[in-house]
Short mmCIF file of C-alpha atoms and ligand atoms in Angstrom, two decimals:
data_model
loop_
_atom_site.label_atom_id
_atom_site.label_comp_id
_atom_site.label_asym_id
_atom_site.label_seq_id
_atom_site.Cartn_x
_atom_site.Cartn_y
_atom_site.Cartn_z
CA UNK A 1 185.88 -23.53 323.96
CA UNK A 2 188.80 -22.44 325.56
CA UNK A 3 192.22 -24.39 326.64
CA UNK A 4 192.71 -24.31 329.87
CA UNK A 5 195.71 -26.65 330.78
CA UNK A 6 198.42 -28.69 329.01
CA UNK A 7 200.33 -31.83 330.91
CA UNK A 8 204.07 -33.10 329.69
CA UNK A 9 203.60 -36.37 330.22
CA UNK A 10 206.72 -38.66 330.43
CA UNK A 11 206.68 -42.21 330.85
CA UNK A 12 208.55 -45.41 330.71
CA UNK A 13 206.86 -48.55 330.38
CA UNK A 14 209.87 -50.30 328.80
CA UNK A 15 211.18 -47.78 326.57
CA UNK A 16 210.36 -44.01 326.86
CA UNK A 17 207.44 -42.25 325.73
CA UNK A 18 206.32 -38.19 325.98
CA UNK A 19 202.83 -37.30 325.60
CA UNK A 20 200.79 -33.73 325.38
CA UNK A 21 197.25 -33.76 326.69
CA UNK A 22 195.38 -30.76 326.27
CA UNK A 23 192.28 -29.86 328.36
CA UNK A 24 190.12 -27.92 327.38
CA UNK A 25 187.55 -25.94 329.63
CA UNK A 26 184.16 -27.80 328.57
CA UNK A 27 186.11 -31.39 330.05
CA UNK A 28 187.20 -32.40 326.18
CA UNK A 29 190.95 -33.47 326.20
CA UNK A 30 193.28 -34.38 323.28
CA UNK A 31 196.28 -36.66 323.19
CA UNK A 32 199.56 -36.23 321.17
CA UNK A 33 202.94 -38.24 320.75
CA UNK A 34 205.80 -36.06 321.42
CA UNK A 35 208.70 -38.74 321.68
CA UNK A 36 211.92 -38.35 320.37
CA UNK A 37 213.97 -41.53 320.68
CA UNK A 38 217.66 -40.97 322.83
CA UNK A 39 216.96 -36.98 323.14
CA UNK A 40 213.23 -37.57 324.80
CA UNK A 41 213.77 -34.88 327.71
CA UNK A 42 214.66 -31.50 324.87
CA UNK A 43 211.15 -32.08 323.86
CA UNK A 44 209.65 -32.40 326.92
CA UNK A 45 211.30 -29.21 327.88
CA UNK A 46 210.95 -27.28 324.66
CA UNK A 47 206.92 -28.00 325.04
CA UNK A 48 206.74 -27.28 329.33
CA UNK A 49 208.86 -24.07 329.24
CA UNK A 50 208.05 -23.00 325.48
CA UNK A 51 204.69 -24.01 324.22
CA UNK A 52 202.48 -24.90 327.21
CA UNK A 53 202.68 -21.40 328.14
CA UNK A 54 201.16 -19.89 325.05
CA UNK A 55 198.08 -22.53 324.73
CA UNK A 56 196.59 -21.45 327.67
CA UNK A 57 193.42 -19.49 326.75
CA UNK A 58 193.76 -20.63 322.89
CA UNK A 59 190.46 -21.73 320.72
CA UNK A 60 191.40 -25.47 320.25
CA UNK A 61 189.00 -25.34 317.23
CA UNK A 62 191.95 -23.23 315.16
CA UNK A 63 194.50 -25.75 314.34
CA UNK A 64 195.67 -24.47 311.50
CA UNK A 65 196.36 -20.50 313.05
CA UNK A 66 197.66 -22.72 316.48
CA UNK A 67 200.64 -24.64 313.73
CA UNK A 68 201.58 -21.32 312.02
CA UNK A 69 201.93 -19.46 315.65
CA UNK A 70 204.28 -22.18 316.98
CA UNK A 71 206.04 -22.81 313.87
CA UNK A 72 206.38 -19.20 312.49
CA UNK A 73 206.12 -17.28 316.07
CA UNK A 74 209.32 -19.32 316.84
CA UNK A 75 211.57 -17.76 314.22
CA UNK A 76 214.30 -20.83 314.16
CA UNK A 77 212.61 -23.31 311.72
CA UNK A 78 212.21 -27.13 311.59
CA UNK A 79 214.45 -29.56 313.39
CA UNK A 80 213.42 -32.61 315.11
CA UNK A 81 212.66 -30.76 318.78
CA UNK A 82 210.77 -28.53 317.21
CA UNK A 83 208.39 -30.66 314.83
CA UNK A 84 208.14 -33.06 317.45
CA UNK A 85 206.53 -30.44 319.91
CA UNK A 86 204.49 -29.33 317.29
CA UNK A 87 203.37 -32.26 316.29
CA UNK A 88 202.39 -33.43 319.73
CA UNK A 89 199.81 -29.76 320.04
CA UNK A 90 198.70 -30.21 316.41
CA UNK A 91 197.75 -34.14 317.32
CA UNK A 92 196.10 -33.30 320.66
CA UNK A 93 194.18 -30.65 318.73
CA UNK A 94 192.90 -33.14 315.79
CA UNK A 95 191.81 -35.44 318.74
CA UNK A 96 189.57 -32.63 320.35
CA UNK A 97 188.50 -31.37 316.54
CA UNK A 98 187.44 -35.17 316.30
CA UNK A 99 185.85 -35.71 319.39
CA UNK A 100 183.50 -32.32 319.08
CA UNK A 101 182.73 -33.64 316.10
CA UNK A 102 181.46 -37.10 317.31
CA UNK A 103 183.68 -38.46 314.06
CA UNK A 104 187.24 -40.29 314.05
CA UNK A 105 189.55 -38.14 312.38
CA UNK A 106 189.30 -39.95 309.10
CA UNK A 107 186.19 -38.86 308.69
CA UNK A 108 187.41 -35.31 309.41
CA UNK A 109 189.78 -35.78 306.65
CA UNK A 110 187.81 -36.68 303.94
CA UNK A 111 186.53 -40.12 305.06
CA UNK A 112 187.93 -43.69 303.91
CA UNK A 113 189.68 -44.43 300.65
CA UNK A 114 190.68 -48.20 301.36
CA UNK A 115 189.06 -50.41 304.15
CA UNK A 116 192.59 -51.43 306.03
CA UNK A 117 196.09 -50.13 306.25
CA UNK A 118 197.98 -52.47 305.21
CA UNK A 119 201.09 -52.81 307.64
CA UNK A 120 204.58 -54.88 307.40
CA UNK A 121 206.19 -56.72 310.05
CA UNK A 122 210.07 -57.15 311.21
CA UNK A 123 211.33 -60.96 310.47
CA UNK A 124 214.90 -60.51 311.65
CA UNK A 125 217.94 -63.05 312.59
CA UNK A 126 221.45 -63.90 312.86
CA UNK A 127 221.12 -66.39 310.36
CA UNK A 128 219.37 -67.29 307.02
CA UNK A 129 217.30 -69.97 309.04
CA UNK A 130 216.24 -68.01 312.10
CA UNK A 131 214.98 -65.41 309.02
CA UNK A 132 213.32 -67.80 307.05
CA UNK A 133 211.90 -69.32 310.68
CA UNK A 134 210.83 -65.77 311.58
CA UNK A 135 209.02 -64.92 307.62
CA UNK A 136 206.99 -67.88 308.20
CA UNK A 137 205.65 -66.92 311.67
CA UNK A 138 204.49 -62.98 310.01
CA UNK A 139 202.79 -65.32 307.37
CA UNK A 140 200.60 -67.11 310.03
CA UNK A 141 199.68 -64.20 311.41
CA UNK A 142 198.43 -63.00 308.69
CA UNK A 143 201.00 -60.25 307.25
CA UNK A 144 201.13 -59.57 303.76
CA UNK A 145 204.40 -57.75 304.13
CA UNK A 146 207.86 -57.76 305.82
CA UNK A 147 211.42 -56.32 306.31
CA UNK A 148 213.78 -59.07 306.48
CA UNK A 149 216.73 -57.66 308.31
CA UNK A 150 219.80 -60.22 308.78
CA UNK A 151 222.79 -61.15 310.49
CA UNK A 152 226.01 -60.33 308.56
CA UNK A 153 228.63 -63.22 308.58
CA UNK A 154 232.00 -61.94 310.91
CA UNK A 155 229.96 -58.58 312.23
CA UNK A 156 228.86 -59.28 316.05
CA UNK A 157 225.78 -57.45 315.94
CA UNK A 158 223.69 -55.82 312.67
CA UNK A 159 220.80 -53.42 312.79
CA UNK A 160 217.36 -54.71 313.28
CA UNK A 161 218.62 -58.43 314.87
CA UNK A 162 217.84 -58.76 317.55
CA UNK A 163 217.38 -61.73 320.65
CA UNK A 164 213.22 -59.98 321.72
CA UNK A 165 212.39 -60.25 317.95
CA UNK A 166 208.83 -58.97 317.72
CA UNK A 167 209.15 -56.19 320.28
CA UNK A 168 212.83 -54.90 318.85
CA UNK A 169 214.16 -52.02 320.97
CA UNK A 170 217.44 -50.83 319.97
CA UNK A 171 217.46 -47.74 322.53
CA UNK A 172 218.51 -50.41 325.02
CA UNK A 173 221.49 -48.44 327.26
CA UNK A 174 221.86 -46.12 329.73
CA UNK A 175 224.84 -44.72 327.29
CA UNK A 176 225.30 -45.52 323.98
CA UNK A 177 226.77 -48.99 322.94
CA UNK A 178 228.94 -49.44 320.16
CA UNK A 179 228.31 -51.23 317.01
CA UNK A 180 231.29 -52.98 314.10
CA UNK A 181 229.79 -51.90 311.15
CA UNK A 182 231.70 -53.33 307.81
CA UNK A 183 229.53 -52.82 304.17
CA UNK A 184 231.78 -54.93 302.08
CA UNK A 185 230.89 -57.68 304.28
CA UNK A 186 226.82 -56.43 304.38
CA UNK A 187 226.52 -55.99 300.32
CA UNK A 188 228.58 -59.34 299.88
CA UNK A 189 225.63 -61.38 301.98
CA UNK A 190 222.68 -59.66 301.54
CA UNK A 191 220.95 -60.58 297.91
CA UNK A 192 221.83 -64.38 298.98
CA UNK A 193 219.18 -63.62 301.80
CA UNK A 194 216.58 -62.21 299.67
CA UNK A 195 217.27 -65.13 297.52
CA UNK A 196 216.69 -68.02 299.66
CA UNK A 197 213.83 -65.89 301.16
CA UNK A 198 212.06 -65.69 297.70
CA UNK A 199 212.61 -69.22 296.94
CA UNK A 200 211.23 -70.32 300.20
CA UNK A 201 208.13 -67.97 300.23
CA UNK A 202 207.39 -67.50 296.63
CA UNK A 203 206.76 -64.11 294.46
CA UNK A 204 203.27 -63.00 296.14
CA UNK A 205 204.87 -62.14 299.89
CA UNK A 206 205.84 -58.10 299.51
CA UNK A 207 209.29 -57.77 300.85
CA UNK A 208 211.27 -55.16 302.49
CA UNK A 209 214.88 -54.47 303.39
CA UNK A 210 215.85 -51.12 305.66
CA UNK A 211 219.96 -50.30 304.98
CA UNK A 212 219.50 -48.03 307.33
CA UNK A 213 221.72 -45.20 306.05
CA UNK A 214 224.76 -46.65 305.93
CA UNK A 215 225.92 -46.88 302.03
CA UNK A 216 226.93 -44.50 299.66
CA UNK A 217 224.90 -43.72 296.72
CA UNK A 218 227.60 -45.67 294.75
CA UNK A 219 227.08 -49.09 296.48
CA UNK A 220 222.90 -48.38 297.23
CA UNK A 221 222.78 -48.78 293.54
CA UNK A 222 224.98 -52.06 293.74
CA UNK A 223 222.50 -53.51 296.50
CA UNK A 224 219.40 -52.24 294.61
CA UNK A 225 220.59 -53.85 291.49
CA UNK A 226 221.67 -57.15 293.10
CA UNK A 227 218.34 -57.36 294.63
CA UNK A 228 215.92 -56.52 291.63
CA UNK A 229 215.79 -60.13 290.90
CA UNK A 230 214.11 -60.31 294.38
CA UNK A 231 211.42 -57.67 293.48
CA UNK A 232 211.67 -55.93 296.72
CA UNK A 233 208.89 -53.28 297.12
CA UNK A 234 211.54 -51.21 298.95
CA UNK A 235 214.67 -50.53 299.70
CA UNK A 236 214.59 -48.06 302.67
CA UNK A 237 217.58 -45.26 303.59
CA UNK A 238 219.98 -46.54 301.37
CA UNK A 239 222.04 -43.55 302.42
CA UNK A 240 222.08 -40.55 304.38
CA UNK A 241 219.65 -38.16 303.03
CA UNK A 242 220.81 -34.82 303.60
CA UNK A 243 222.44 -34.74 299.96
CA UNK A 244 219.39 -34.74 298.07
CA UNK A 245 220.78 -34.88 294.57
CA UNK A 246 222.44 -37.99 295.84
CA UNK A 247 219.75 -40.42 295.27
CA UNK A 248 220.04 -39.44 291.22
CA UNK A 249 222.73 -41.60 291.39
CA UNK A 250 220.85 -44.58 292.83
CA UNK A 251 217.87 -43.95 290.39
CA UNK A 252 220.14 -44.06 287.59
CA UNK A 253 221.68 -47.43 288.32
CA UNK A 254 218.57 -50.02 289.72
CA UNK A 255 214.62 -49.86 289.29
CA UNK A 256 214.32 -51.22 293.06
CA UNK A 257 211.92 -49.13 294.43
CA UNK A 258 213.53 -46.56 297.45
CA UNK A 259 211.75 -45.20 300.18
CA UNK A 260 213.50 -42.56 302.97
CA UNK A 261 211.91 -40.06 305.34
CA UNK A 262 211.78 -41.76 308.92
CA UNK A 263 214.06 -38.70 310.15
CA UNK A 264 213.01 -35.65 308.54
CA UNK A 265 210.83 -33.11 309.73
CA UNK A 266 209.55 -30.86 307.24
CA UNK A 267 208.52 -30.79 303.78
CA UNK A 268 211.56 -29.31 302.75
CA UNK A 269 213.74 -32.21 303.74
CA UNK A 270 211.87 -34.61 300.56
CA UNK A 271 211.44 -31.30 298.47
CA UNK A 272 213.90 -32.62 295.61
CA UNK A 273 213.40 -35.88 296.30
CA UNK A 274 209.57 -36.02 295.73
CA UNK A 275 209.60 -33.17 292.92
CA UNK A 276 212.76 -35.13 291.01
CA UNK A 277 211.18 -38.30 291.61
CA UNK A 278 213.80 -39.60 293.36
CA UNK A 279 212.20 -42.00 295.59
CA UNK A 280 208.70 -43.86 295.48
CA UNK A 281 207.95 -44.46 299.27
CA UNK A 282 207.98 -41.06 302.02
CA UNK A 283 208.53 -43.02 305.14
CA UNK A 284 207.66 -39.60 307.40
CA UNK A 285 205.18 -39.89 310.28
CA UNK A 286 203.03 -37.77 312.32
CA UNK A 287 204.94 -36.81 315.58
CA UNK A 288 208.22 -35.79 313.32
CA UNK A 289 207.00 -34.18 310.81
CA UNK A 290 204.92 -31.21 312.58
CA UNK A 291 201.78 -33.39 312.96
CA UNK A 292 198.21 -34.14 311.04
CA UNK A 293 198.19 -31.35 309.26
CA UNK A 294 201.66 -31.01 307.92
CA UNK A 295 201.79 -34.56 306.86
CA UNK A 296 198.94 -34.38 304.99
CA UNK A 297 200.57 -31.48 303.02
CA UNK A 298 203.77 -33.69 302.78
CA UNK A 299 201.63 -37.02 301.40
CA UNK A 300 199.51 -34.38 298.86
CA UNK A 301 202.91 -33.54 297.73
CA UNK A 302 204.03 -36.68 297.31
CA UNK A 303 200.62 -37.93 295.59
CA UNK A 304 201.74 -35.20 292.65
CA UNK A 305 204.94 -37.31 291.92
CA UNK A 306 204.06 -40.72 291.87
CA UNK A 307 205.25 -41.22 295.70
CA UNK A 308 203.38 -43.12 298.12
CA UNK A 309 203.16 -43.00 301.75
CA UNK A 310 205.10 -45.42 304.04
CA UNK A 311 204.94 -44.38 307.75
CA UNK A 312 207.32 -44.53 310.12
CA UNK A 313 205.82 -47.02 313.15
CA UNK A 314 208.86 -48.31 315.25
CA UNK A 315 208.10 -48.95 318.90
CA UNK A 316 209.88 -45.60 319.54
CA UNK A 317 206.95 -43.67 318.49
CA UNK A 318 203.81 -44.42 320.59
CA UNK A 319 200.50 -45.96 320.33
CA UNK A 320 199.59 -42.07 319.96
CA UNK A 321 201.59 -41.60 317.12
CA UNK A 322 200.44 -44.91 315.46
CA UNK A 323 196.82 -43.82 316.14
CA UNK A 324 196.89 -40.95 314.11
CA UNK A 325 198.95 -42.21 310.91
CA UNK A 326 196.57 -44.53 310.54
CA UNK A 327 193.25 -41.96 310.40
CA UNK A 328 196.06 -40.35 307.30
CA UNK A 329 196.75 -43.93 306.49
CA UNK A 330 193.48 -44.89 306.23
CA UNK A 331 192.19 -41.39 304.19
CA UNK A 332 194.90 -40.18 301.92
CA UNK A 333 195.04 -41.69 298.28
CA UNK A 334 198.10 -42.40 297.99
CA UNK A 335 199.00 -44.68 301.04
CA UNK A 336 201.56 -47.27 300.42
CA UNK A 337 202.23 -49.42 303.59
CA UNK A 338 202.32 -48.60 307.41
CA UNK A 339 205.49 -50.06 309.32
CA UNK A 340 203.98 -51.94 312.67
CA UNK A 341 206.34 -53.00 315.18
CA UNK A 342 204.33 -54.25 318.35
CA UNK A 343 204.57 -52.44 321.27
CA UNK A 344 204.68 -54.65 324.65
CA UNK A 345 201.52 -55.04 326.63
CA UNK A 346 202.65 -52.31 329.56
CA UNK A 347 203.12 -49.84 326.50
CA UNK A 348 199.78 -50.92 325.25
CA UNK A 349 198.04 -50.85 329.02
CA UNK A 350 199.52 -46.63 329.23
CA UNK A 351 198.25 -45.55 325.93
CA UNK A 352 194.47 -47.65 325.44
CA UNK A 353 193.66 -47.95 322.19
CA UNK A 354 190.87 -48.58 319.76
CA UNK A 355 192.85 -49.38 316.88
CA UNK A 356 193.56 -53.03 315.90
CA UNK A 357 194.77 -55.35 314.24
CA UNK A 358 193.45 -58.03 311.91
CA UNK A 359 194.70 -60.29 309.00
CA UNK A 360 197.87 -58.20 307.80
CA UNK A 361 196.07 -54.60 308.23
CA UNK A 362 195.25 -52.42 310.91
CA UNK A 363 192.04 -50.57 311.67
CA UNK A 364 191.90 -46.93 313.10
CA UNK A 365 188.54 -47.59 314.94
CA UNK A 366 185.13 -46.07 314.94
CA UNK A 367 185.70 -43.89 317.98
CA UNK A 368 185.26 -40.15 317.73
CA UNK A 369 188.77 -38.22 317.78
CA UNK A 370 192.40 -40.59 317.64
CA UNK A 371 191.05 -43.52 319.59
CA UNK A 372 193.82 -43.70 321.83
CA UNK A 373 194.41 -42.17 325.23
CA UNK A 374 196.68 -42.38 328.18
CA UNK A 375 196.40 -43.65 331.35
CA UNK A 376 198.16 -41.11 333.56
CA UNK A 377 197.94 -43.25 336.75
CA UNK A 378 199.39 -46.39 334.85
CA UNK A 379 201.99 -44.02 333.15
CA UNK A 380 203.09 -42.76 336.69
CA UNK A 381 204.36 -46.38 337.61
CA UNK A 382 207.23 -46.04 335.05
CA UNK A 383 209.28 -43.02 335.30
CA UNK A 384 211.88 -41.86 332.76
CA UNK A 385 214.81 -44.09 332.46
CA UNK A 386 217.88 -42.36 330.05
CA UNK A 387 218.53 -44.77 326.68
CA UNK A 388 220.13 -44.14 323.86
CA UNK A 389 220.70 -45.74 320.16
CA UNK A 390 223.93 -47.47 319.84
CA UNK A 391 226.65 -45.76 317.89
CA UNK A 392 228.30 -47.13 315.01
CA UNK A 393 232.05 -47.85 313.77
CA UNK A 394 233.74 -49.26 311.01
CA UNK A 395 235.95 -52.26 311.48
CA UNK A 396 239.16 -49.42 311.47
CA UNK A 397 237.22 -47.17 314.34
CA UNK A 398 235.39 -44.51 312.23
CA UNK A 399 232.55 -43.74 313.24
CA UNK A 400 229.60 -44.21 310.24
CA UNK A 401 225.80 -44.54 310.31
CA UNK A 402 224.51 -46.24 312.15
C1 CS2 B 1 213.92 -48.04 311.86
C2 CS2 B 1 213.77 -47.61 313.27
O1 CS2 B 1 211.69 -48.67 311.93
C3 CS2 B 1 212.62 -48.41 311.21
O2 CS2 B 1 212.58 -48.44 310.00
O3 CS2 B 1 214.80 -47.46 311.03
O4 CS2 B 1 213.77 -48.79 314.03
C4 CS2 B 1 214.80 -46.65 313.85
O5 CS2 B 1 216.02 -47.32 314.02
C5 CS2 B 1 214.30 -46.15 315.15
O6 CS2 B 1 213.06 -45.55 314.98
C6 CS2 B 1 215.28 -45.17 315.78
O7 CS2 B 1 214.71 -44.61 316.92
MG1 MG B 2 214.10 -47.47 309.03
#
């Protein structure tokens, strides 16, 4: 089996979404996510003028020899434009693997360890009520889990509140908006949230909270303490994670449990922090972190050190990309949780899928490959349209995290 063409495929059916298919010459195709949230079009480019070229003609079969010739026959390492293209051929090349096969890729991976993935949901608002309100609505639909994100008394807006709740899109301008950010304020009202949200809801709910990178190491271990009487099961990107050695600091000060990873792209990025312990929960998924195969080598890693998987699965990244961390999900012995924001129903109509959801855990599906294609006619009726993440500043006009 030979490949014989490879289509960029860029769509917009509210937010924007770039998919590989690869066809091969016996009529099997594969599917894989390629999106990069706010820089979408550097990926579509790196994989038309850079990697479609050299597929052409390859043995879809050798996945393995296919990731070390785009990763190693490129010379300049890693980097989000990079993984991301990767990850889209090594996806698309799992799907076909599967779909030979006649198995889902779980099976291809060594076959169920658990019977769901167990996924959390966003309950976010401006205030402690429209949190509590929103809690209680995850909890009758079954969730197990959530992030509780809320508004910050005297800040206009705060990450993850938002007015469309359950299909939260931050990418949501043509140029970037511009975001107050103040953390005295944040750490001063935050653990009397998690308070009246434990009280309400009682100790079995599992709650999360994402600080989105915007403390220093210093003041993550003030907000981890404050919040162990909560018994979070994480606290996610406490800080920026390019200082690895940084998180010693937080580890040293509070036993709530950290997880970080939704931006890196290799390995290397969580080398200390797996090996040193540093964190319990790798929040890396498939489409930035090189694919199937390399995430599998990141969550083997991780199952050495006591760290558990907790996947990336914001809207941003499509049903593609959700499809496939859930046949790792699903396989891998050390999963944690899956994130699971809902995509809208046009997202869902452009990408079917056989994957679904039921009682607070998701389900990869029994059909052979991903389980999740795109409709290239559908995706045609929504053409890119530029958005970007807001930008962040403090109250004095820095700029910081956001
Ligand atoms: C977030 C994301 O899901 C999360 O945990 O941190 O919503 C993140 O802001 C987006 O993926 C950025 O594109
Ligand atoms: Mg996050």
């Amino acid at each position: 089996m030979r490949i014989v063409e490879a289509r960029v495929i860029v769509t917009s059916p509210g937010r924007n979404f770039v998919t590989l298919k690869i066809v091969t010459d016996e009529g099997v195709t594969g599917v894989g996510d390629a999106t990069l949230n706010g820089r979408e079009l550097a990926v579509e480019a790196y994989l038309r003028e850079h990697v479609v070229p050299l597929l052409i003609g390859r043995d879809p079969a050798r996945i393995e020899d296919t990731w070390q010739y785009l990763y190693q026959g490129a010379y300049w390492r890693r980097g989000p434009v990079t993984m991301s293209a990767i990850a889209a051929v090594d996806t698309a090349l799992w799907d076909i693997k599967g779909k030979v096969a006649g198995l889902p890729v779980y099976q291809l991976l060594g076959g169920r360890s658990r019977e769901g993935v167990t996924v959390y949901g966003h309950a976010n608002g401006e205030t402690v009520t429209e949190v509590l309100a929103e809690v209680a609505r995850y909890l009758d639909l079954g969730y197990r889990a959530v992030r509780v994100q809320c508004g910050v008394p005297g800040l206009a807006n705060t990450y993850g509140v938002s007015a469309d709740k359950m299909f939260y899109e931050p990418a949501d301008s043509a140029l970037p908006t511009e975001a107050t950010w103040s953390t005295e304020r944040y750490l001063a009202h935050i653990p009397s949230v998690f308070a009246r949200v434990r009280d309400e809801f009682g100790p079995d709910l599992r709650l999360l909270h994402d600080a989105h990178h915007r403390l220093t190491p210093i003041e993550a271990a003030r907000l981890g303490s404050s919040l162990e009487p909560y018994a979070l099961t994480w606290l996610e990107d406490p800080v920026r994670a390019e200082l690895q050695e940084g998180f010693r600091l937080i580890r040293r000060h509070t036993t709530t449990p950290i997880a970080t990873g939704e931006v890196f792209n290799s390995v290397w990025d969580a080398s200390q922090l797996i090996s040193e312990q540093l964190i319990d929960y790798i929040r890396m998924t498939v489409v930035r972190a090189g694919g199937i195969s390399h995430l599998r080598r990141v969550f083997d890693f991780a199952a050495l050190h006591h760290v558990r998987s907790g996947s990336h699965g914001a809207t941003d990244l499509s049903p593609v990309c959700m499809a496939a961390a859930l046949h790792l999900d699903i396989s891998i012995p050390n999963f944690g949780l899956q994130e699971y924001m809902r995509h809208t129903p046009e997202t869902d109509a452009v990408f079917p899928h056989g994957y679904h959801y039921d009682g607070g855990y998701l389900h990869p599906g029994e059909a052979p490959g991903l389980g999740v294609d795109i409709d290239e006619e559908a995706a045609a009726r929504y053409p890119y349209s530029p958005a970007y993440l807001p930008v962040n500043r403090l109250e004095d006009g820095s700029i910081h995290p956001w």
